[in-house]
XYZ file of C-alpha atoms in Angstrom:
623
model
C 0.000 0.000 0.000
C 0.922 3.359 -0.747
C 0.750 6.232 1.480
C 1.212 9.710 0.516
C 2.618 12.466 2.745
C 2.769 16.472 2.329
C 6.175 18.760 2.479
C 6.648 21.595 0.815
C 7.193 22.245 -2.706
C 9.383 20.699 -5.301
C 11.297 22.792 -7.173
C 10.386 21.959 -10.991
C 12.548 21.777 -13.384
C 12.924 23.134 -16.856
C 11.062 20.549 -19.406
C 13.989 19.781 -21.668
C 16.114 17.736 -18.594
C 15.065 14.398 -18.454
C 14.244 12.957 -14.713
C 16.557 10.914 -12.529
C 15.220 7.807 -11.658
C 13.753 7.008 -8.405
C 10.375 6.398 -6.291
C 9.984 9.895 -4.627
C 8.414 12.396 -6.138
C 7.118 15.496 -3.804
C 3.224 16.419 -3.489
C 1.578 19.577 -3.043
C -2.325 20.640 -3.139
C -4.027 20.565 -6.809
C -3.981 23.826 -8.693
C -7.570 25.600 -9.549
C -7.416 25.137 -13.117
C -8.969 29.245 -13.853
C -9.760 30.765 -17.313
C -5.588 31.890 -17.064
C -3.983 29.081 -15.002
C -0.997 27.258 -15.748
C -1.429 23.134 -15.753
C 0.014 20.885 -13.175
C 1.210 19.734 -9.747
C 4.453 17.697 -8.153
C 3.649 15.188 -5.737
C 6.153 13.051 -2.954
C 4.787 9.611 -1.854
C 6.454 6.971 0.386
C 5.964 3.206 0.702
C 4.376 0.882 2.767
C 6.948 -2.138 1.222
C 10.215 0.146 2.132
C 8.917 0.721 5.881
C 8.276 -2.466 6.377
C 11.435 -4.020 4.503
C 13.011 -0.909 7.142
C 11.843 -2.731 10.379
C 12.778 -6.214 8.422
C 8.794 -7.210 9.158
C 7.834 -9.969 6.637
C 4.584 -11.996 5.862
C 4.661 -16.063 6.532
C 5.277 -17.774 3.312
C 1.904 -19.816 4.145
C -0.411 -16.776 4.749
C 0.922 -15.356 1.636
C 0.468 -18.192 -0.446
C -3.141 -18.823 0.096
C -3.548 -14.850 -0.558
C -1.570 -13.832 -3.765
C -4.117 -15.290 -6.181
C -6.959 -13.495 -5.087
C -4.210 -10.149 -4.140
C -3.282 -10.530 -8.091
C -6.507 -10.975 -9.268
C -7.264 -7.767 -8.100
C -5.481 -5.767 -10.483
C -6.535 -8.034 -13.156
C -10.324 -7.173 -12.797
C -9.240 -3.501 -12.959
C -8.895 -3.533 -16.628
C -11.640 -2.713 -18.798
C -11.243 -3.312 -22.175
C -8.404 -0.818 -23.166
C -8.453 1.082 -20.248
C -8.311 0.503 -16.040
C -10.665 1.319 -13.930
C -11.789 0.858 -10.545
C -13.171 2.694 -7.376
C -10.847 5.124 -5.982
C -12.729 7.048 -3.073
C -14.842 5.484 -0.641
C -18.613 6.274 -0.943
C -19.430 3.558 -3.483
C -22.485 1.114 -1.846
C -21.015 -2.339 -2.272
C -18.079 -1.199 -4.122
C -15.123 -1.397 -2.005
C -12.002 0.975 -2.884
C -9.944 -1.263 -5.716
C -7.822 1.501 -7.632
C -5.334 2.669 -4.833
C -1.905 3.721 -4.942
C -0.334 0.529 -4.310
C -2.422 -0.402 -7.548
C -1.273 2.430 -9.962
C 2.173 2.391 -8.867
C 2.292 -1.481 -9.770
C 0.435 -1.072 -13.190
C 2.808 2.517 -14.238
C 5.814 0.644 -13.043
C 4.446 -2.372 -15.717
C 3.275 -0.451 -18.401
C 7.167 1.465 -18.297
C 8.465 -2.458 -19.031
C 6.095 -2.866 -21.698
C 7.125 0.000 -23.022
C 10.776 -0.889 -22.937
C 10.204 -4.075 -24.785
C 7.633 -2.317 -27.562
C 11.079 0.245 -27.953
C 13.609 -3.538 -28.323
C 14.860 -1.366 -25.006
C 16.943 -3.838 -22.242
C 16.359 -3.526 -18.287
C 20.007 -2.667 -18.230
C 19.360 -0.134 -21.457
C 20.412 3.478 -19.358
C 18.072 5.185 -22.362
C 15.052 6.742 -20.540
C 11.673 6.794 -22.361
C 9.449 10.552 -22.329
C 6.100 10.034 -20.840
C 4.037 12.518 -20.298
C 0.964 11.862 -17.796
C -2.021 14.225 -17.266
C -5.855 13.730 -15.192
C -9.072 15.217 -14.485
C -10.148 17.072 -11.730
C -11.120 13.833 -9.664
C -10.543 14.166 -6.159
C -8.311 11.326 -6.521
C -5.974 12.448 -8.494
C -3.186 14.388 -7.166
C -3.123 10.932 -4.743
C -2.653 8.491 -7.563
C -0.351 10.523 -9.721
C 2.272 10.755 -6.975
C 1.783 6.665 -7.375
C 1.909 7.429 -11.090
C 4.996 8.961 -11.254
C 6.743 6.563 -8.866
C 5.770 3.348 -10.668
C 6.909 4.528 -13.929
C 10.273 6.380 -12.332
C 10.804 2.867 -11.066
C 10.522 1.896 -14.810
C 13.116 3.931 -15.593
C 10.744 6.656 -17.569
C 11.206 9.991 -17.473
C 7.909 11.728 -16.296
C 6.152 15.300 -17.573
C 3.769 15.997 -15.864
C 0.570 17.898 -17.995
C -1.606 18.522 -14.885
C -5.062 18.839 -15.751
C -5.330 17.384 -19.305
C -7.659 16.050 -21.834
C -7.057 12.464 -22.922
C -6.481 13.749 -26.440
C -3.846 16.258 -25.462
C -2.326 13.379 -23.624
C -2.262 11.569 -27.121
C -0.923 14.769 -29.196
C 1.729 15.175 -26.212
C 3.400 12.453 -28.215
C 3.038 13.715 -31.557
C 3.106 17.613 -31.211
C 6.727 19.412 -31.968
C 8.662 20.322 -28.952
C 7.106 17.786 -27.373
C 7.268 14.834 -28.805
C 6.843 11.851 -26.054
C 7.324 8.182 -26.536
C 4.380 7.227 -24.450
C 1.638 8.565 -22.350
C -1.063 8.138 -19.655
C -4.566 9.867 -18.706
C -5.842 9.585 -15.653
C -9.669 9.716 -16.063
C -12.762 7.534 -15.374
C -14.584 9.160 -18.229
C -18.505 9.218 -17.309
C -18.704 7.180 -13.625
C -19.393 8.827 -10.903
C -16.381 10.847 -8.955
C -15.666 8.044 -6.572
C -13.996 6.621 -9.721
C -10.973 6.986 -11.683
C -8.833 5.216 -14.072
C -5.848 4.719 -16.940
C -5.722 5.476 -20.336
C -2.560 4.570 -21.963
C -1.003 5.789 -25.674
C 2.390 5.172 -27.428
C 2.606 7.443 -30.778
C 0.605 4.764 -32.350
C -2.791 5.265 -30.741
C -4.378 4.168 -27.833
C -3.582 0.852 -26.504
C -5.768 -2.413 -27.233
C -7.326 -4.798 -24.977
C -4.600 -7.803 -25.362
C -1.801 -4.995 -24.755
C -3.342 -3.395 -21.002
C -4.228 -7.622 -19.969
C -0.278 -8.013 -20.724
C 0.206 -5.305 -18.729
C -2.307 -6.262 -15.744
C -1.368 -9.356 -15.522
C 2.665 -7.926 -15.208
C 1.058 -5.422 -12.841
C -0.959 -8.455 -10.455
C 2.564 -10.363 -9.735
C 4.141 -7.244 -8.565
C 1.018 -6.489 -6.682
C 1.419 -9.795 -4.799
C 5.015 -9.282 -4.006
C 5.001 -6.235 -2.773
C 2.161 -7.257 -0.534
C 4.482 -9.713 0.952
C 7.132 -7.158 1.567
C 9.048 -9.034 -1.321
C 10.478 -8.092 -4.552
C 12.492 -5.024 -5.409
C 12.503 -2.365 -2.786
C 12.412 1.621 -4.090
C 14.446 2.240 -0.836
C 18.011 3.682 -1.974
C 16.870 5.334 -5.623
C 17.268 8.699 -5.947
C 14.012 10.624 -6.340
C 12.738 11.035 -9.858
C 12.492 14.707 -10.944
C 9.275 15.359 -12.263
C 9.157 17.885 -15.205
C 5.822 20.074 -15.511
C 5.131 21.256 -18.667
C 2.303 23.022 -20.487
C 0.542 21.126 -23.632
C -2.586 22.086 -23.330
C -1.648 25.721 -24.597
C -0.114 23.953 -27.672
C -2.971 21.506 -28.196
C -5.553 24.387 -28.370
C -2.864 26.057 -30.667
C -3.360 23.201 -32.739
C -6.927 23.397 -32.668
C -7.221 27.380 -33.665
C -4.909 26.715 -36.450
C -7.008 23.518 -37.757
C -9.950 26.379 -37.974
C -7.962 29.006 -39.198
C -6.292 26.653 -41.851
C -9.622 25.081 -43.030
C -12.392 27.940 -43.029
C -9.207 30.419 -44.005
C -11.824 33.451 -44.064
C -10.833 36.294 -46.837
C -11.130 39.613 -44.401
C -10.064 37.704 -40.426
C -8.059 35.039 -40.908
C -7.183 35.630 -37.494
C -10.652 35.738 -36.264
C -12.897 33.038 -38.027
C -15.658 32.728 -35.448
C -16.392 36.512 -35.622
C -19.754 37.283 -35.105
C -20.838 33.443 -34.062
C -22.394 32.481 -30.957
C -21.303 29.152 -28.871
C -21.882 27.615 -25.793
C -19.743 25.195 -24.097
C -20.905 22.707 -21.486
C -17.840 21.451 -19.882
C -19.663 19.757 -16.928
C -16.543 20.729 -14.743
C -14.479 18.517 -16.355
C -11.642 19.294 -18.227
C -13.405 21.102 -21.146
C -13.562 24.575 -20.261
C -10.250 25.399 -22.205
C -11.952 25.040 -25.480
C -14.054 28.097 -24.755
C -11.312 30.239 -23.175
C -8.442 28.720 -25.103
C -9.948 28.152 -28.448
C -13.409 29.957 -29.152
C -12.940 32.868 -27.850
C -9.516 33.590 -29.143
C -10.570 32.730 -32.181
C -13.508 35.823 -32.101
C -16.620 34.085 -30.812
C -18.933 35.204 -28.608
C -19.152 32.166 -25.470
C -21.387 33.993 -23.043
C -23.921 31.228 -21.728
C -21.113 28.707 -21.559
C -21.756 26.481 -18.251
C -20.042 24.821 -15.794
C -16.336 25.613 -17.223
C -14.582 25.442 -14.110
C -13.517 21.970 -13.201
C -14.480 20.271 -10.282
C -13.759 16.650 -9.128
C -17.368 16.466 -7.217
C -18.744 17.528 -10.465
C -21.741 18.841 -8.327
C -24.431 19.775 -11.253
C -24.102 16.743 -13.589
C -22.017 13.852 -14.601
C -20.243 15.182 -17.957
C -21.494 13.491 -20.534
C -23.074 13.849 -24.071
C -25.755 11.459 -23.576
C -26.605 12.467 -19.884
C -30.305 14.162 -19.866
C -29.468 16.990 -17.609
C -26.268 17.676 -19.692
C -28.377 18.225 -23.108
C -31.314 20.049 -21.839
C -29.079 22.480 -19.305
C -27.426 23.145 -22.919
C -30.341 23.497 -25.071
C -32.237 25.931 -22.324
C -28.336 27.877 -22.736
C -28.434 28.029 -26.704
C -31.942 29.204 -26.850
C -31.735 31.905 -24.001
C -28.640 33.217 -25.584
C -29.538 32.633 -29.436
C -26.295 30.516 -29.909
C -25.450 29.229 -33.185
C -24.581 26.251 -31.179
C -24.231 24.054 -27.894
C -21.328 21.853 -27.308
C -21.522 19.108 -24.342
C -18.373 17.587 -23.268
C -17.707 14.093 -21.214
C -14.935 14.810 -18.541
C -11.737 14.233 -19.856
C -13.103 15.283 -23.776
C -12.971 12.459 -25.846
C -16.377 12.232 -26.528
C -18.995 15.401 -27.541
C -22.611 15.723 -28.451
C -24.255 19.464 -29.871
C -26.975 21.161 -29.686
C -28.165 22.891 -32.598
C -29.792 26.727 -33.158
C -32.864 25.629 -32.832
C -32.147 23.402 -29.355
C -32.690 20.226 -30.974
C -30.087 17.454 -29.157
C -27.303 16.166 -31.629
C -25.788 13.175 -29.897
C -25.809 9.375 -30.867
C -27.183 8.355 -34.263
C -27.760 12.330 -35.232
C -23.795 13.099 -34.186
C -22.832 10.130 -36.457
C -25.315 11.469 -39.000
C -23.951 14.876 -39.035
C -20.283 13.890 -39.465
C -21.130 11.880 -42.012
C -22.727 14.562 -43.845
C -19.721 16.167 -43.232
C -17.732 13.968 -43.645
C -18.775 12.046 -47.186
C -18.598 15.639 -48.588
C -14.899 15.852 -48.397
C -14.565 12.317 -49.450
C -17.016 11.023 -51.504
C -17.942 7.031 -51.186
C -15.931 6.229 -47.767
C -16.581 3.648 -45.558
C -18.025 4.626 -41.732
C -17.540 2.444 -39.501
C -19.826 2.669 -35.855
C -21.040 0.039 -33.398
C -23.441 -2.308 -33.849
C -26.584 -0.084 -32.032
C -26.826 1.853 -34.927
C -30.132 2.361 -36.551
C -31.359 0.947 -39.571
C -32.236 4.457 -40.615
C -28.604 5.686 -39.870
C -27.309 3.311 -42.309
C -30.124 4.783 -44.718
C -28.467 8.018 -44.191
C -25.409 6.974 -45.245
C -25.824 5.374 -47.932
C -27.975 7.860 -49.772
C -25.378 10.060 -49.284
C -23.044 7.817 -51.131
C -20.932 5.618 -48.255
C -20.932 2.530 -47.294
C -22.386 1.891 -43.367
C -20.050 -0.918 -41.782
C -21.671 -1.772 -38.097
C -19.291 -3.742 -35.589
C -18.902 -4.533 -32.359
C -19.715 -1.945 -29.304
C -16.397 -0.528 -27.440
C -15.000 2.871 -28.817
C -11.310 0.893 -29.320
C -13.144 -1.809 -31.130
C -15.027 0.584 -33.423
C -11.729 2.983 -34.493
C -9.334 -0.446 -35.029
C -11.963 -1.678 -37.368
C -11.324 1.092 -39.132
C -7.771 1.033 -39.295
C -7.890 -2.377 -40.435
C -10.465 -1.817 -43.090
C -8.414 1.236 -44.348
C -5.003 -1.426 -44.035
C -6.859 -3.753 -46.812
C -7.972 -0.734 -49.218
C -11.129 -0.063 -47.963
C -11.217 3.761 -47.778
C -12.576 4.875 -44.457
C -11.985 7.948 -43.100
C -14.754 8.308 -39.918
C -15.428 6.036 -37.175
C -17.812 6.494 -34.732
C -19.569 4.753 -31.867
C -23.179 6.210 -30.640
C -22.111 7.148 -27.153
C -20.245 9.925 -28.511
C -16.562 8.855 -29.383
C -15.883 9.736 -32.687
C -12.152 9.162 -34.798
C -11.181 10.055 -38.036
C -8.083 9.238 -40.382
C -7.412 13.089 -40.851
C -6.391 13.013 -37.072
C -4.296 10.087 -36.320
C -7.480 7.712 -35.908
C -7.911 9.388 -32.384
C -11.358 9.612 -30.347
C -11.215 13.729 -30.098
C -14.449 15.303 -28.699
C -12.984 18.756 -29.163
C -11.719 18.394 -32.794
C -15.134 16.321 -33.417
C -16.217 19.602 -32.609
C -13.955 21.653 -34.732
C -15.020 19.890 -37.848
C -18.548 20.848 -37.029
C -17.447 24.749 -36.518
C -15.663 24.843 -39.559
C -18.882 23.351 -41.702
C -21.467 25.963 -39.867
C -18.727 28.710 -40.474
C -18.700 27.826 -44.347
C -22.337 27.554 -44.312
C -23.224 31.263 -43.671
C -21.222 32.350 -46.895
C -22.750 29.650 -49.054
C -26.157 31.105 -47.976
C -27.348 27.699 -46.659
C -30.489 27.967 -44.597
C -30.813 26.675 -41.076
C -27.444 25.802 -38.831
C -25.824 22.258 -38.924
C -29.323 20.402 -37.936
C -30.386 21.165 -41.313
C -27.779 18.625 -42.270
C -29.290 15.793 -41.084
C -33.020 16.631 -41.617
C -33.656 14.119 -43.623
C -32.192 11.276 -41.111
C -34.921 8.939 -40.192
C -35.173 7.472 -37.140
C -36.777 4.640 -34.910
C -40.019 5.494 -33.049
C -38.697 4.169 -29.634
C -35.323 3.772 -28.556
C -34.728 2.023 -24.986
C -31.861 0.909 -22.882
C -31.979 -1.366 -19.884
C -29.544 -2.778 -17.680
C -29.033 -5.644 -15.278
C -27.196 -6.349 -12.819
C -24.922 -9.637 -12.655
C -25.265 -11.632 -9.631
C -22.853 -13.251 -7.712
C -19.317 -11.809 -6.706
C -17.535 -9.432 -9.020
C -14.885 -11.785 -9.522
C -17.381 -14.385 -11.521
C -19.263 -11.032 -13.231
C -17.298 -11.774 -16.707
C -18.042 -15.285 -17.072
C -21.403 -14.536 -15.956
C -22.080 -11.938 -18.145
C -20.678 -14.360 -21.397
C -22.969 -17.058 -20.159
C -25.959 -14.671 -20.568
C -25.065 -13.584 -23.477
C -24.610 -16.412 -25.462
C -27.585 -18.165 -23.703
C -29.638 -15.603 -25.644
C -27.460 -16.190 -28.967
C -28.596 -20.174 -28.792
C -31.886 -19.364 -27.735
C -32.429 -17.976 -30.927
C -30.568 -20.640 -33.187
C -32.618 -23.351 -31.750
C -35.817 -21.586 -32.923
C -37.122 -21.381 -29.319
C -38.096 -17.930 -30.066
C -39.719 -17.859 -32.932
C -39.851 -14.250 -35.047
C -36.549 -13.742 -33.790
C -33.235 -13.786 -35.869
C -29.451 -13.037 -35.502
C -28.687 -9.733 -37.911
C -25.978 -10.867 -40.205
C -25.309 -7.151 -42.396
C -23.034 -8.037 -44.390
C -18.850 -9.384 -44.334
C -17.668 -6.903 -42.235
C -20.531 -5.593 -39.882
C -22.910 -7.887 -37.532
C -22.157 -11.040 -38.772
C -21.864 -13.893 -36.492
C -23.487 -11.614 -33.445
C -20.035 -9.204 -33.650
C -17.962 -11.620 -32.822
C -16.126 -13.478 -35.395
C -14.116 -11.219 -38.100
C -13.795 -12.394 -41.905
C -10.371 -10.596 -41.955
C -7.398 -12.738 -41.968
C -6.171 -10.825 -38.547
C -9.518 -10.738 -36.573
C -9.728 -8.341 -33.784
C -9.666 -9.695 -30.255
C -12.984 -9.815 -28.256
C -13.284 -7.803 -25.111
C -16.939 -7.806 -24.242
C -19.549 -10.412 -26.318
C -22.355 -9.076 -27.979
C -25.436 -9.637 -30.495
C -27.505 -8.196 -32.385
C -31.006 -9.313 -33.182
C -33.793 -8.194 -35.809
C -37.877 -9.348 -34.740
C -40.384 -9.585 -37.131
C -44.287 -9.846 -37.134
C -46.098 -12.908 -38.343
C -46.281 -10.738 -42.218
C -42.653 -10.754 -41.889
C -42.583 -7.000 -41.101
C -39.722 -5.902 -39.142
C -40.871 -4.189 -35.452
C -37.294 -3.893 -34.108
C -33.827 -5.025 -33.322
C -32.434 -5.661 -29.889
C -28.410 -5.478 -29.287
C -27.513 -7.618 -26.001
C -24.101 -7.438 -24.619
C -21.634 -7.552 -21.407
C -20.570 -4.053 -20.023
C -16.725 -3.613 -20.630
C -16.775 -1.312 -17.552
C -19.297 -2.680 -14.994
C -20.975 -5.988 -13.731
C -24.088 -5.410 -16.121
C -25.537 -6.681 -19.248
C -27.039 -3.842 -21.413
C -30.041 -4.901 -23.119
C -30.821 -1.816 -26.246
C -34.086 -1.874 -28.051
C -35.020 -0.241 -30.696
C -38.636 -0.074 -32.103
C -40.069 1.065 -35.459
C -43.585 0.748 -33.937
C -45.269 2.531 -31.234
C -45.153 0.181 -27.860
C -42.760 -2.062 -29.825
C -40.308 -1.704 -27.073
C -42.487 -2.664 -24.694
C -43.393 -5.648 -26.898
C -39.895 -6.834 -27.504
C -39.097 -6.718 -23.874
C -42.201 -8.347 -23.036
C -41.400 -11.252 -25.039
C -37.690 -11.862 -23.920
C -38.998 -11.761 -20.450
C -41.355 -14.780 -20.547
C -40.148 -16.142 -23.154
C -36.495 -16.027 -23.121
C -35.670 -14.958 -19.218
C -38.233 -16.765 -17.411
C -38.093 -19.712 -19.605
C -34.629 -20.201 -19.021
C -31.695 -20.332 -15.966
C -30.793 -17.150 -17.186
C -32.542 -15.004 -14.148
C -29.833 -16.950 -11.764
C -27.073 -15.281 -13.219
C -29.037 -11.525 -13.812
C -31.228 -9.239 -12.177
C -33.984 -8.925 -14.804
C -36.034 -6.693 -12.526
C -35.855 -3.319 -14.628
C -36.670 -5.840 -17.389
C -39.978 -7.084 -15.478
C -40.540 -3.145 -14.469
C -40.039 -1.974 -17.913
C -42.875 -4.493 -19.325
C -45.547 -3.958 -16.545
């Protein structure tokens, strides 16, 4: 376990030394991050493992036998698909604290070696690899990242430290000039609520996958269980690690002024392209606000309306989060008060964004992947967009009358944008990938999930719009889109202990995939779209290299006794909690209801399926 301690400030040092290695890095309180503030924070944490190894106290070999499977299996249920996550604060009801120190150090201090060997770098090799590591305003943070910083000091990285970041920044930190890093980390939990947090980890090629952060837990889970038992190597002796701060988020909103400069390149203010435009920025006290101070406003529009801006790791008025109800309507009342051209709704740590449009109408999920597409397919005709599998049958409509080709696949954000790599890798032009919850990636920037320049390719097309005397703002775009007449999402709750949750949740899932092949419930049938969308229920790729599963998933179409379609259901294990998310969609009024009504008896009741789930919200839902 790691405990952290306070002393005074460390004195910084200038961002082109690299750190010294070590396992003690200094801590000091959290800086407000203000409309003019500077990013970042030092931190100085000490060890549990080196007092003990002090006072030469050690566990009994027995005691810490019979413990280190479940100790290591700890950290192994912290991954999430491509990310880690866990509970950080106490406050969660029947979720005890999983992500502490002791935890990040372990998994920073693996991810470092994995590193090492993805460079062909030796243990013994004295070159130190540049990663740069940056959070939200969780309460948790300053607390981990002094854990952060020691685990991959230990690794022999050097550390920058960004402060209060955006996971995209933390991406570009490896790819902008002067900066440059081989590697990089956010600390975010996205969405959850603030007792959370979490690890999001990038090299220069993208964001990690699923295989690469289990190599990494696993790694992490047998240093977890040695240090438990006071063994392995001890950070006692090693020079304290110098831990650069540095300031990328001025240069990432740089970059994002001059990507609107460049693109709408106005004849009378270059300078000044937003001139005379209206937009309001919902930043949910995450880590958004700097796109209206940093980018909007410097760029000549007018932000006043703009909402919660100021981060806060309570966020006390609403989770951040395009698809949250409070977050969309708190906009829409914003835009319409202040006759905004438009409303922009960031999640926390920005890589996902929803709009709202001039005339308060919600752009988020199928209408956000509409409207890129729009976008999109007029800069290059015919391509390929790829989005997860809960896409509507009107969406794919959309798309094609505008020319593309609609290619659904499997839920997860990482699963959606390396689909679209790989389709791109065998010719297949495809330059946007999207999934409906509001991560969005495109080819033109470095196939990364960017809420904010999502955002900036929306500016630039209303900007061009005015001069090209098109009527209506961006919503006109996707006026046309058609879409089902009920949309529903329930979830339930796997039973038993946590540990069992993902074998559970599989269990489930494919109960309801053989349901269906055995004709035991009859209108029902598996939605096979084509060789490289919902074939086999998601799961199995035609592609000679098929991407690995994280979460299983399927997709199912139900038809009337005419052989009329009423509706598709999508069934599939959470990636990031113990629940199975059942999505309905209904091109009938009441066909939700009807759907749901007829998995219950017929497919939940009917089977042993209710002793692995809670199907109560199902059973609510229908009565």
């Amino acid at each position: 376990m790691v405990t952290v301690t306070t002393s005074s400030p460390a004195i910084l040092q200038p961002c082109n030394k690299h750190a010294s290695r070590g396992a003690v890095v200094r801590y000091f309180p959290p800086l407000l991050w203000g409309k003019r503030t500077s990013y970042g924070h030092s931190v100085r944490t000490t060890s549990d493992e080196t007092a003990r190894s002090s006072r030469g106290l050690q566990p009994s070999p027995a005691t810490g036998a019979a413990a280190a499977g479940e100790q290591g299996d700890t950290i192994r249920r912290l991954q999430n698909g491509p990310d880690v996550r866990g509970v950080a604060l106490d406050g969660e009801m029947g979720r005890p604290v999983d992500l502490t120190p002791l935890a990040v150090e372990v998994i920073a201090e693996s991810f470092g070696e994995w590193l090492r060997e993805q460079q062909q770098l030796g243990s013994d090799d004295k070159e130190e690899l540049r990663v740069s590591v940056g959070r939200d305003p969780r309460l948790s943070g300053p607390r981990l990242s002094a854990a952060l910083f020691a685990g991959l000091a230990r690794a022999g990285c050097a550390v920058f430290d960004m402060g209060l970041a955006t996971t995209p920044a933390c991406f570009m930190s490896t790819i902008l000039p002067g900066f440059n890093y081989d590697a990089s980390i956010m600390m975010t939990a996205s969405h959850l609520p603030y007792t959370h947090n979490g690890l999001k980890f990038f090299t220069k090629r993208g964001g990690l996958t699923s295989a690469n952060v289990e190599n990494i837990c696993d790694r992490a889970a047998h240093k977890y269980v040695a240090r438990k038992m006071g063994l392995g190597r001890s950070a006692s002796g090693m020079p304290p690690p110098v831990v650069m701060r540095v300031d990328l988020m001025s240069a990432y909103a740089q970059h994002l002024r001059d990507t609107i400069k460049q693109r709408v390149a106005h004849p009378t203010h270059h300078d000044t392209p937003l001139h005379g435009f209206k937009i309001v920025v919902n930043a949910g006290n995450g880590c958004g606000g700097f796109f209206a101070w940093d980018v909007l406003e410097r760029l000549g529009a007018d932000t006043t309306g703009s909402l919660q801006l100021q981060p806060d790791g309570t966020f006390p008025n609403h989770m951040p989060n395009p698809e949250d109800p409070t977050a969309m309507s708190l906009t829409r009342d914003a835009v319409l008060a202040h006759g905004a051209d438009l409303g922009v709704v960031f999640d926390t740590d920005v890589d996902r964004s929803g709009v709202v449009d001039d005339t308060g109408e919600a752009i988020n999920g199928d209408r956000l992947i509409a409207l890129m597409s729009a976008i999109v397919l007029g800069e290059h005709p015919g391509t390929m967009v790829v989005t997860d599998a809960r896409g509507s049958d009107g969406l794919t409509r959309f798309i094609e009358s505008r020319g593309g080709g609609h290619c659904l696949y499997r839920v997860g954000y990482r699963n959606v944008i390396d689909k679209g790599v790989q389709l791109n890798e065998e010719g297949v032009e495809t330059h946007l990938m999207m999934e409906t919850t509001g991560h969005g990636a495109l080819k033109e920037n470095y196939f990364l999930d960017d809420g904010a320049y999502m955002v900036v390719k929306i500016i630039i097309e209303m900007v061009r719009m005015k001069p090209a005397g098109s009527e209506g703002g961006v919503g006109s775009l996707i006026a046309d889109l058609e879409e089902p007449v009920e949309s529903v999402l329930l979830r339930m709750n796997i039973l038993g202990e946590t540990k069992y949750a993902k074998q559970n949740g599989i269990t489930v899932v494919e109960a309801f995939k053989k349901y269906i092949e055995g004709d035991k419930l009859s209108g029902w049938m598996l939605d096979d779209c084509g060789d490289c969308s919902v074939g086999e229920g998601c799961l199995v790729d035609t592609n000679d290299q098929p991407i690995d599963v994280d979460a299983y998933m399927y997709r199912a179409k139900l038809y009337d006794e005419n052989k009329r379609q009423v509706g598709m259901v999508h069934i599939r294990q959470s990636v990031h909690n113990p629940n199975i998310a059942l999505n309905m969609q209904s091109y009938v009024p009441g066909g939700c209801k009807s759907m749901a009504r007829d998995l219950y008896k017929r497919f939940f009741l009917a089977t042993g399926v209710k002793d692995f789930v809670d199907v109560s919200e199902v059973e609510k839902f229908v009565k």
